[in-house]
Amino acid sequence: MRGTSSFLIVANRLPVDRVGENEWRRSPGGLVTAIAPVMQRRDGAWLGWTGAAGEELKPFDHDGMHLIPIPLSQLEVELYYEGFSNATLWPLYHDVVATPVYSRVLWDAYRAVNDRFARAAADAAAPGAVVWVQDYQLQLVPAMLRKLRPDLKIGFFLHIPFPPGELFYQLPWRNEILEGLLGADLVGFQRPGGAANFLRLCRRLLGVQHLRNAIQLGDRTVRAESFPISVDFGELDQLVREPRIQQRAKEIRAELGDPEHVLLGVDRLDYTKGIGQRLKAFGELLDDGAIKPDEAVFVQVATPTRERVAEYIRLRNDIELRVGRINGEHGVLGRMPISYLHQSYNKEELAALYCAADVMVVTPLRDGMNLVAKEYVACRHDLRGALVLSEFAGAADELRQSYMVNPYDIAGMKRVMLAAMRATPHELARRMRSLRRRVATYDVDRWASDFLAALESGEPAAPRE
Ligand code: GDG
């Protein structure tokens, strides 16, 4: 059977969220924004799960996109999604900052679900179609799909880091994962280091040689390259120029008691994000008297995520204990030094928060890219605001003019946070101007078009400055 779509995205989730019985809203996030126009131009389709277990839906159209739901049972959600994806691969690929779970039951479910995605893609794709598979939940799909449909052009992009051999070797199914990825014509990573790890592991574990970034497999060439993802700079830049957003930013500062310094963290509540480390550093600055409780407020938005996975339940308890201690020790009636919000916000409120923050604190222990850092930069046309950024975020490769920190070094983080708070407007503007130039040039559109151009031409991607 052959389908009719000449461009397919295959991702764990569909790019929509349910808002009513049968009503959908486009999910927030750059990936959809970047890809939607390509979908509309090329008669494209998007395959993915709706997010509800046990739901079987027919394909439907939304917002000019053709959506093909892939069903997952409750048990598959537990084994494939919460299990192998988020309790095995996620910690393994993020420096084992939590201990990965290795279980054959989880692996079997991962393989079965990948197979379902591959079959659905094989059915939907027109002859010679371009298929772009997304992320760590679907690493077996490229090879499974190639077996069913050798006529397709298959790309794969990994949104999270790809680990070095020292860590990847732990995985009992390490060869299967590499073979799965090698089904693609182009395997994309956030950083050059990810591509290098992948090529080296293919050589060591599978014995396939590479010449620069290319592996020759019979008559097929597989390329591995980096394509750092980005944000929709234009959209954010325009949004924050609206008076209602600026007004809201002022209100936020007033609601916080108009402190001299507003520090901000925005993350999914994930153990890779270094939330505990940054709060520890802030708490110690208060303990030391380096900052006075009425001088600074730290706003930490910690969006709920993966709430049924054991490590996330533990993390939430740890963070909330820490926040409680710091606020208990340094708060005064009606004024707390940390404003902790375990909630999700809409795009406008998030943009207003970015505008209200003097210091954006992004301190992951390991992160594929980190879009929050780039969003903050895109929101600061006023050239004020400092970005404190972990050297372990993919974004650190590009955002060289940020205040760089090692999140494991609490003393170093304290020093840099203070320096960011005390920087002169001139210094802030100098850094922010350079950061903005980078994010404006390499936005998410550029990411998608660079990847697709490299996939379709079979040529190496154009070098960046
Ligand atoms: C993975 C990789 C890589 C957060 N809270 C709210 C909200 N967000 C948005 C942010 C940002 C996105 O979620 C988070 O993206 P990150 O890049 O920071 O992190 P991950 O979720 O871990 O993403 C990462 C990314 O994939 C892309 O390849 O950069 O390294 O781990 O856009 O703004 N959005 C809204 N309300 C919230 O409360 N609307």
Coordinates of C-alpha atoms and ligand atoms in Angstrom, one line a residue:
M1 CA 0.0 0.0 0.0
R2 CA 1.2 3.5 -0.8
G3 CA -0.1 6.7 0.8
T4 CA -0.3 10.2 -0.6
S5 CA 1.7 12.4 1.7
S6 CA 5.0 13.5 0.1
F7 CA 6.2 15.0 3.4
L8 CA 5.8 13.3 6.8
I9 CA 6.7 14.2 10.3
V10 CA 6.8 11.2 12.7
A11 CA 7.0 12.3 16.4
N12 CA 5.9 10.8 19.7
R13 CA 3.2 13.5 20.1
L14 CA 0.9 15.1 17.6
P15 CA 1.4 18.9 17.5
V16 CA -2.0 19.6 19.0
D17 CA -3.6 19.5 22.5
R18 CA -7.2 18.7 23.1
V19 CA -9.2 21.6 24.4
G20 CA -12.8 20.2 24.2
E21 CA -14.5 17.0 23.3
N22 CA -13.4 17.1 19.7
E23 CA -11.6 20.4 19.6
W24 CA -7.9 20.8 19.3
R25 CA -5.4 23.6 19.7
R26 CA -2.0 23.8 18.1
S27 CA 0.6 23.0 20.8
P28 CA 2.9 25.8 21.8
G29 CA 6.5 25.4 20.6
G30 CA 8.8 26.2 17.7
L31 CA 8.8 22.8 16.1
V32 CA 5.2 23.1 14.9
T33 CA 5.6 26.7 13.9
A34 CA 8.7 25.9 11.8
I35 CA 7.2 22.9 10.2
A36 CA 3.6 24.0 9.6
P37 CA 4.4 26.0 6.5
V38 CA 6.4 23.2 5.0
M39 CA 3.5 20.8 5.7
Q40 CA 1.1 23.2 4.0
R41 CA 3.3 23.6 0.9
R42 CA 4.0 20.0 0.4
D43 CA 0.8 18.2 1.2
G44 CA 2.3 16.9 4.4
A45 CA 1.1 14.8 7.3
W46 CA 2.1 14.4 11.0
L47 CA 2.0 11.1 12.8
G48 CA 1.9 10.9 16.5
W49 CA 0.1 10.1 19.7
T50 CA -2.7 12.3 21.0
G51 CA -1.5 12.1 24.6
A52 CA -4.6 10.1 25.8
A53 CA -4.1 6.4 26.5
G54 CA -6.4 3.9 24.8
E55 CA -7.7 6.4 22.3
E56 CA -8.3 5.3 18.7
L57 CA -9.0 8.2 16.4
K58 CA -9.3 8.5 12.6
P59 CA -6.9 10.8 10.8
F60 CA -8.2 14.4 10.9
D61 CA -7.2 17.9 9.6
H62 CA -6.4 20.8 11.9
D63 CA -5.0 24.2 11.1
G64 CA -3.9 23.2 7.5
M65 CA -2.1 20.0 8.8
H66 CA -3.1 16.4 8.2
L67 CA -2.8 14.6 11.5
I68 CA -2.6 10.8 11.8
P69 CA -3.1 9.6 15.4
I70 CA -1.1 6.5 16.6
P71 CA -2.9 4.8 19.5
L72 CA -1.1 3.8 22.7
S73 CA -2.7 1.6 25.4
Q74 CA -2.3 2.5 29.0
L75 CA 0.2 -0.3 29.4
E76 CA 2.3 1.0 26.5
V77 CA 2.3 4.5 28.0
E78 CA 3.7 3.0 31.1
L79 CA 6.3 0.8 29.4
Y80 CA 7.3 2.6 26.2
Y81 CA 6.8 6.2 27.2
E82 CA 7.2 6.5 31.0
G83 CA 9.4 3.5 31.0
F84 CA 12.0 3.0 28.2
S85 CA 11.8 6.6 26.9
N86 CA 11.8 8.5 30.2
A87 CA 13.2 6.1 32.8
T88 CA 15.9 4.5 30.5
L89 CA 16.9 6.7 27.6
W90 CA 16.3 10.1 29.1
P91 CA 18.7 9.6 32.1
L92 CA 21.2 7.6 30.1
Y93 CA 21.5 10.3 27.5
H94 CA 21.7 13.1 30.1
D95 CA 24.9 12.0 31.8
V96 CA 23.1 9.5 34.1
V97 CA 22.3 12.3 36.4
A98 CA 19.6 9.9 37.5
T99 CA 20.1 6.1 37.4
P100 CA 18.6 4.6 34.2
V101 CA 16.3 1.6 34.5
Y102 CA 17.2 -1.4 32.3
S103 CA 14.4 -3.8 31.8
R104 CA 13.6 -6.2 29.0
V105 CA 9.9 -5.6 29.4
L106 CA 10.3 -1.9 28.7
W107 CA 12.6 -2.6 25.7
D108 CA 10.0 -5.0 24.2
A109 CA 7.3 -2.3 24.5
Y110 CA 9.7 0.3 22.9
R111 CA 10.3 -1.9 20.0
A112 CA 6.6 -2.8 19.5
V113 CA 5.6 0.9 19.6
N114 CA 8.4 1.9 17.2
D115 CA 7.2 -0.8 14.9
R116 CA 3.6 0.6 15.0
F117 CA 4.9 4.1 14.1
A118 CA 7.0 2.7 11.2
R119 CA 4.1 0.8 9.7
A120 CA 1.8 3.8 9.9
A121 CA 4.5 6.0 8.2
A122 CA 5.0 3.3 5.5
D123 CA 1.2 3.4 4.8
A124 CA 1.0 7.2 4.7
A125 CA 4.0 8.1 2.6
A126 CA 3.7 8.7 -1.1
P127 CA 6.4 7.1 -3.4
G128 CA 9.8 8.9 -2.8
A129 CA 8.4 10.9 0.1
V130 CA 10.5 12.8 2.7
V131 CA 10.0 11.4 6.2
W132 CA 11.4 13.3 9.2
V133 CA 11.4 11.2 12.4
Q134 CA 11.8 13.1 15.7
D135 CA 13.6 12.3 18.9
Y136 CA 14.6 9.6 21.3
Q137 CA 11.3 7.9 21.6
L138 CA 11.5 6.7 18.0
Q139 CA 15.1 5.7 17.3
L140 CA 14.2 2.4 15.8
V141 CA 11.8 3.9 13.3
P142 CA 14.3 4.8 10.6
A143 CA 15.5 1.2 10.0
M144 CA 12.1 -0.3 10.4
L145 CA 10.7 2.1 7.9
R146 CA 13.5 1.7 5.4
K147 CA 12.9 -2.1 5.4
L148 CA 9.2 -1.5 4.5
R149 CA 9.8 1.4 2.2
P150 CA 13.4 1.6 0.7
D151 CA 12.1 4.3 -1.7
L152 CA 11.8 7.0 1.0
K153 CA 14.2 9.7 2.1
I154 CA 14.4 9.4 5.8
G155 CA 15.7 12.0 8.2
F156 CA 16.1 11.7 12.0
F157 CA 16.6 14.5 14.5
L158 CA 17.6 13.9 18.2
H159 CA 16.5 16.7 20.4
I160 CA 18.5 15.6 23.5
P161 CA 22.2 15.0 23.8
F162 CA 23.8 11.8 22.3
P163 CA 26.1 10.4 25.0
P164 CA 29.7 9.3 24.7
G165 CA 30.7 5.6 24.7
E166 CA 31.5 5.7 28.4
L167 CA 27.8 6.0 29.1
F168 CA 26.1 4.5 26.0
Y169 CA 28.0 1.2 26.5
Q170 CA 25.7 0.6 29.5
L171 CA 22.7 0.1 27.3
P172 CA 21.9 -3.6 26.8
W173 CA 20.3 -2.8 23.4
R174 CA 23.1 -0.4 22.3
N175 CA 23.6 -2.1 18.9
E176 CA 19.9 -2.1 18.1
I177 CA 19.6 1.6 18.7
L178 CA 22.6 2.4 16.5
E179 CA 21.2 0.1 13.7
G180 CA 17.8 1.8 14.1
L181 CA 19.3 5.2 13.5
L182 CA 21.4 4.0 10.6
G183 CA 18.2 3.4 8.7
A184 CA 18.1 7.2 8.1
D185 CA 19.9 9.1 5.3
L186 CA 20.6 12.0 7.7
V187 CA 20.9 11.8 11.4
G188 CA 20.8 15.2 13.0
F189 CA 22.1 16.2 16.5
Q190 CA 22.0 19.4 18.5
R191 CA 25.8 19.7 18.8
P192 CA 28.8 18.5 16.7
G193 CA 29.8 16.4 19.8
G194 CA 26.6 14.3 19.5
A195 CA 27.3 13.5 15.8
A196 CA 30.9 12.6 16.7
N197 CA 29.8 10.3 19.5
F198 CA 27.4 8.6 17.2
L199 CA 30.0 8.1 14.4
R200 CA 32.5 6.8 16.9
L201 CA 30.1 4.3 18.5
C202 CA 29.0 3.0 15.1
R203 CA 32.7 2.3 14.3
R204 CA 33.4 0.7 17.7
L205 CA 30.2 -1.3 18.2
L206 CA 29.2 -2.1 14.6
G207 CA 32.5 -1.9 12.8
V208 CA 31.3 0.6 10.2
Q209 CA 33.8 3.1 9.1
H210 CA 33.1 6.8 8.5
L211 CA 34.8 9.3 6.3
R212 CA 34.3 12.7 7.9
N213 CA 30.5 12.8 8.6
A214 CA 29.5 10.1 6.3
I215 CA 29.1 6.3 6.7
Q216 CA 28.9 4.2 3.5
L217 CA 26.5 1.2 3.9
G218 CA 26.5 -0.7 0.6
D219 CA 25.1 1.8 -1.9
R220 CA 23.6 4.0 0.8
T221 CA 25.3 6.9 2.5
V222 CA 24.3 7.9 6.1
R223 CA 25.3 11.4 7.2
A224 CA 25.5 12.5 10.9
E225 CA 25.6 16.2 11.5
S226 CA 24.7 18.9 13.9
F227 CA 21.7 21.3 13.4
P228 CA 21.2 23.4 16.6
I229 CA 17.5 24.0 17.0
S230 CA 16.2 27.5 17.8
V231 CA 13.2 29.6 18.4
D232 CA 10.8 31.8 16.4
F233 CA 12.8 35.0 17.0
G234 CA 10.5 37.2 14.8
E235 CA 7.3 36.1 16.5
L236 CA 8.7 36.6 20.1
D237 CA 10.3 39.9 19.2
Q238 CA 7.1 41.2 17.8
L239 CA 5.0 39.9 20.7
V240 CA 7.0 41.6 23.4
R241 CA 6.8 45.0 21.5
E242 CA 3.1 45.0 22.1
P243 CA 2.2 47.4 24.9
R244 CA 0.0 44.9 26.7
I245 CA 3.0 42.6 27.3
Q246 CA 5.2 45.5 28.5
Q247 CA 2.3 46.5 30.8
R248 CA 2.0 43.0 32.1
A249 CA 5.8 42.9 32.8
K250 CA 5.5 46.1 34.9
E251 CA 2.6 44.6 36.8
I252 CA 4.6 41.4 37.5
R253 CA 7.4 43.5 39.0
A254 CA 4.9 45.4 41.1
E255 CA 3.3 42.2 42.3
L256 CA 6.7 41.0 43.4
G257 CA 7.1 44.2 45.4
D258 CA 9.3 46.1 42.9
P259 CA 12.5 44.6 44.0
E260 CA 15.8 45.8 42.6
H261 CA 16.6 42.4 41.0
V262 CA 14.2 39.9 39.6
L263 CA 15.8 36.5 38.8
L264 CA 13.9 34.0 36.7
G265 CA 14.0 30.3 36.0
V266 CA 11.6 28.6 33.6
D267 CA 11.8 24.8 33.2
R268 CA 9.9 21.7 33.1
L269 CA 10.4 20.2 36.6
D270 CA 13.1 17.9 35.4
Y271 CA 16.2 16.7 37.3
T272 CA 18.4 17.6 34.3
K273 CA 17.6 21.3 34.6
G274 CA 19.7 22.0 37.7
I275 CA 16.8 23.8 39.5
G276 CA 18.0 22.6 42.9
Q277 CA 21.6 23.8 42.3
R278 CA 20.5 27.3 41.2
L279 CA 18.2 27.7 44.2
K280 CA 21.0 26.5 46.5
A281 CA 23.3 29.2 45.1
F282 CA 20.6 31.9 45.5
G283 CA 19.8 30.6 49.1
E284 CA 23.5 30.8 50.0
L285 CA 23.8 34.4 48.7
L286 CA 21.0 35.3 51.1
D287 CA 22.7 33.3 53.9
D288 CA 25.9 35.1 53.3
G289 CA 24.2 38.5 53.2
A290 CA 25.6 39.1 49.7
I291 CA 22.0 40.0 48.8
K292 CA 19.3 41.3 51.1
P293 CA 15.9 39.5 51.2
D294 CA 14.1 42.7 50.1
E295 CA 16.6 43.4 47.3
A296 CA 15.9 40.3 45.1
V297 CA 13.2 37.9 44.2
F298 CA 13.8 34.6 42.4
V299 CA 10.8 33.5 40.3
Q300 CA 10.9 29.8 39.5
V301 CA 8.3 28.5 37.1
A302 CA 8.5 24.7 37.2
T303 CA 6.1 23.3 34.7
P304 CA 4.6 19.9 35.7
T305 CA 6.0 17.0 33.7
R306 CA 6.2 13.2 33.8
E307 CA 4.5 13.2 37.1
R308 CA 4.1 9.4 37.4
V309 CA 7.8 8.6 36.9
A310 CA 9.5 7.9 40.3
E311 CA 12.5 10.2 39.9
Y312 CA 10.2 13.1 39.1
I313 CA 8.1 12.6 42.2
R314 CA 11.3 12.6 44.3
L315 CA 12.7 15.7 42.6
R316 CA 9.5 17.6 43.2
N317 CA 9.7 16.8 46.9
D318 CA 13.4 17.9 47.1
I319 CA 12.8 21.2 45.3
E320 CA 9.7 22.1 47.4
L321 CA 11.6 21.3 50.6
R322 CA 14.4 23.5 49.5
V323 CA 12.1 26.4 48.5
G324 CA 10.3 26.0 51.8
R325 CA 13.5 26.2 53.8
I326 CA 14.9 29.3 52.0
N327 CA 11.5 31.1 52.2
G328 CA 11.1 30.0 55.9
E329 CA 14.5 31.4 56.8
H330 CA 14.6 34.6 54.7
G331 CA 11.0 35.6 54.1
V332 CA 9.1 38.3 55.9
L333 CA 5.3 38.4 56.3
G334 CA 3.9 38.8 52.8
R335 CA 7.3 38.8 51.0
M336 CA 9.1 35.6 50.1
P337 CA 12.5 35.6 48.3
I338 CA 11.5 32.7 46.1
S339 CA 8.3 32.7 44.2
Y340 CA 7.8 29.1 43.2
L341 CA 5.1 28.2 40.7
H342 CA 4.4 24.6 39.8
Q343 CA 2.1 25.6 36.9
S344 CA 2.0 26.1 33.2
Y345 CA 1.5 29.5 31.7
N346 CA 0.4 30.8 28.3
K347 CA 2.8 32.2 25.8
E348 CA 1.9 35.8 26.6
E349 CA 2.5 35.5 30.3
L350 CA 5.7 33.7 29.7
A351 CA 6.9 36.5 27.4
A352 CA 5.9 39.1 30.1
L353 CA 7.9 37.2 32.7
Y354 CA 11.0 37.2 30.4
C355 CA 10.6 41.0 30.0
A356 CA 10.2 41.4 33.8
A357 CA 13.4 39.4 34.6
D358 CA 16.7 41.2 35.1
V359 CA 18.6 37.9 35.3
M360 CA 17.5 34.7 33.5
V361 CA 19.0 31.7 35.2
V362 CA 19.4 28.6 33.0
T363 CA 21.5 26.1 34.7
P364 CA 20.9 22.5 33.3
L365 CA 23.3 19.7 34.3
R366 CA 22.9 18.6 30.7
D367 CA 20.5 19.8 28.0
G368 CA 20.2 19.1 24.3
M369 CA 19.8 22.8 23.5
N370 CA 17.6 24.7 25.9
L371 CA 15.1 26.9 24.2
V372 CA 14.3 29.0 27.2
A373 CA 17.7 30.7 26.9
K374 CA 17.1 31.6 23.3
E375 CA 13.5 32.8 24.0
Y376 CA 14.8 35.1 26.7
V377 CA 17.2 36.6 24.3
A378 CA 14.5 37.0 21.6
C379 CA 12.4 38.9 24.1
R380 CA 15.0 41.5 25.1
H381 CA 15.0 44.1 22.3
D382 CA 15.5 46.6 25.1
L383 CA 19.0 45.1 25.5
R384 CA 18.6 44.9 29.2
G385 CA 18.7 41.6 31.1
A386 CA 21.5 39.1 31.7
L387 CA 21.5 35.5 30.7
V388 CA 23.2 33.1 33.1
L389 CA 23.8 29.9 31.2
S390 CA 25.2 26.5 32.0
E391 CA 28.1 25.3 29.9
F392 CA 26.3 22.0 29.7
A393 CA 23.4 23.3 27.6
G394 CA 23.7 22.9 23.9
A395 CA 22.9 26.6 23.6
A396 CA 26.3 27.4 25.2
D397 CA 28.0 26.7 21.9
E398 CA 26.2 29.6 20.3
L399 CA 25.4 32.0 23.2
R400 CA 29.0 32.8 24.0
Q401 CA 28.2 36.2 25.4
S402 CA 26.1 34.9 28.2
Y403 CA 27.2 34.7 31.8
M404 CA 28.5 31.1 31.6
V405 CA 28.4 28.8 34.7
N406 CA 29.2 25.3 35.7
P407 CA 26.1 24.3 37.6
Y408 CA 28.0 21.8 39.7
D409 CA 30.2 24.6 41.1
I410 CA 27.9 26.4 43.6
A411 CA 30.5 29.0 44.6
G412 CA 31.2 29.8 40.9
M413 CA 27.5 30.1 40.3
K414 CA 27.1 32.5 43.2
R415 CA 29.9 34.7 41.9
V416 CA 28.5 34.8 38.4
M417 CA 24.9 35.4 39.5
L418 CA 26.1 38.4 41.5
A419 CA 28.2 39.7 38.6
A420 CA 25.1 39.5 36.4
M421 CA 23.0 41.4 39.0
R422 CA 25.6 44.1 39.3
A423 CA 26.5 44.5 35.6
T424 CA 26.3 48.0 34.1
P425 CA 23.6 48.8 31.5
H426 CA 26.4 49.3 29.0
E427 CA 27.8 45.8 29.7
L428 CA 24.4 44.2 29.5
A429 CA 23.6 45.8 26.2
R430 CA 26.9 44.8 24.7
R431 CA 26.3 41.2 25.6
M432 CA 22.7 41.1 24.7
R433 CA 23.3 42.7 21.3
S434 CA 25.6 39.9 20.3
L435 CA 23.3 37.2 21.7
R436 CA 20.4 38.6 19.7
R437 CA 22.3 38.8 16.5
R438 CA 23.0 35.1 16.8
V439 CA 19.4 34.0 17.6
A440 CA 17.9 36.3 15.0
T441 CA 20.1 34.8 12.2
Y442 CA 19.8 31.2 13.3
D443 CA 16.1 30.9 14.1
V444 CA 13.9 27.8 14.0
D445 CA 13.0 28.4 10.4
R446 CA 16.7 28.2 9.5
W447 CA 17.0 25.0 11.5
A448 CA 14.2 23.3 9.7
S449 CA 15.3 24.5 6.3
D450 CA 19.0 23.6 6.8
F451 CA 18.0 20.1 7.9
L452 CA 15.6 19.5 5.0
A453 CA 18.0 20.9 2.5
A454 CA 20.8 18.6 3.7
L455 CA 18.4 15.6 3.7
E456 CA 17.1 16.3 0.2
S457 CA 20.4 17.2 -1.4
G458 CA 22.5 14.5 0.3
E459 CA 25.2 17.2 0.6
P460 CA 26.8 18.3 3.9
A461 CA 25.0 21.2 5.6
A462 CA 26.4 24.7 4.9
P463 CA 28.9 25.6 7.6
R464 CA 28.0 28.2 10.1
E465 CA 30.3 31.0 11.2
Ligands
GDG1 C1 13.8 19.2 24.6 C2 15.3 19.2 25.0 C3 15.7 21.1 23.4 C4 8.1 25.8 29.6 N1 7.1 26.1 30.5 C5 6.1 26.6 29.9 C6 6.4 26.6 28.5 N2 7.6 26.1 28.4 C7 8.3 26.0 27.1 C8 9.5 26.9 27.0 C9 10.3 26.2 25.9 C10 9.9 24.7 26.1 O1 8.8 24.7 26.9 C11 11.0 24.0 26.8 O2 12.1 23.8 25.9 P1 13.5 23.5 26.4 O3 14.4 23.5 25.2 O4 13.9 24.5 27.4 O5 13.5 22.1 27.1 P2 12.8 20.6 26.9 O6 11.4 20.6 27.2 O7 13.6 19.7 27.8 O8 13.1 20.2 25.4 C12 15.9 20.5 24.9 C13 14.3 21.0 23.0 O9 13.8 19.7 23.2 C14 14.1 21.3 21.5 O10 14.9 20.5 20.7 O11 16.1 22.4 23.4 O12 17.3 20.5 25.2 O13 15.5 18.7 26.4 O14 9.9 26.6 24.6 O15 9.0 28.2 26.6 N3 5.6 27.0 27.5 C15 4.3 27.5 27.9 N4 4.0 27.5 29.3 C16 4.8 27.1 30.2 O16 4.4 27.1 31.4 N5 3.5 28.0 27.0

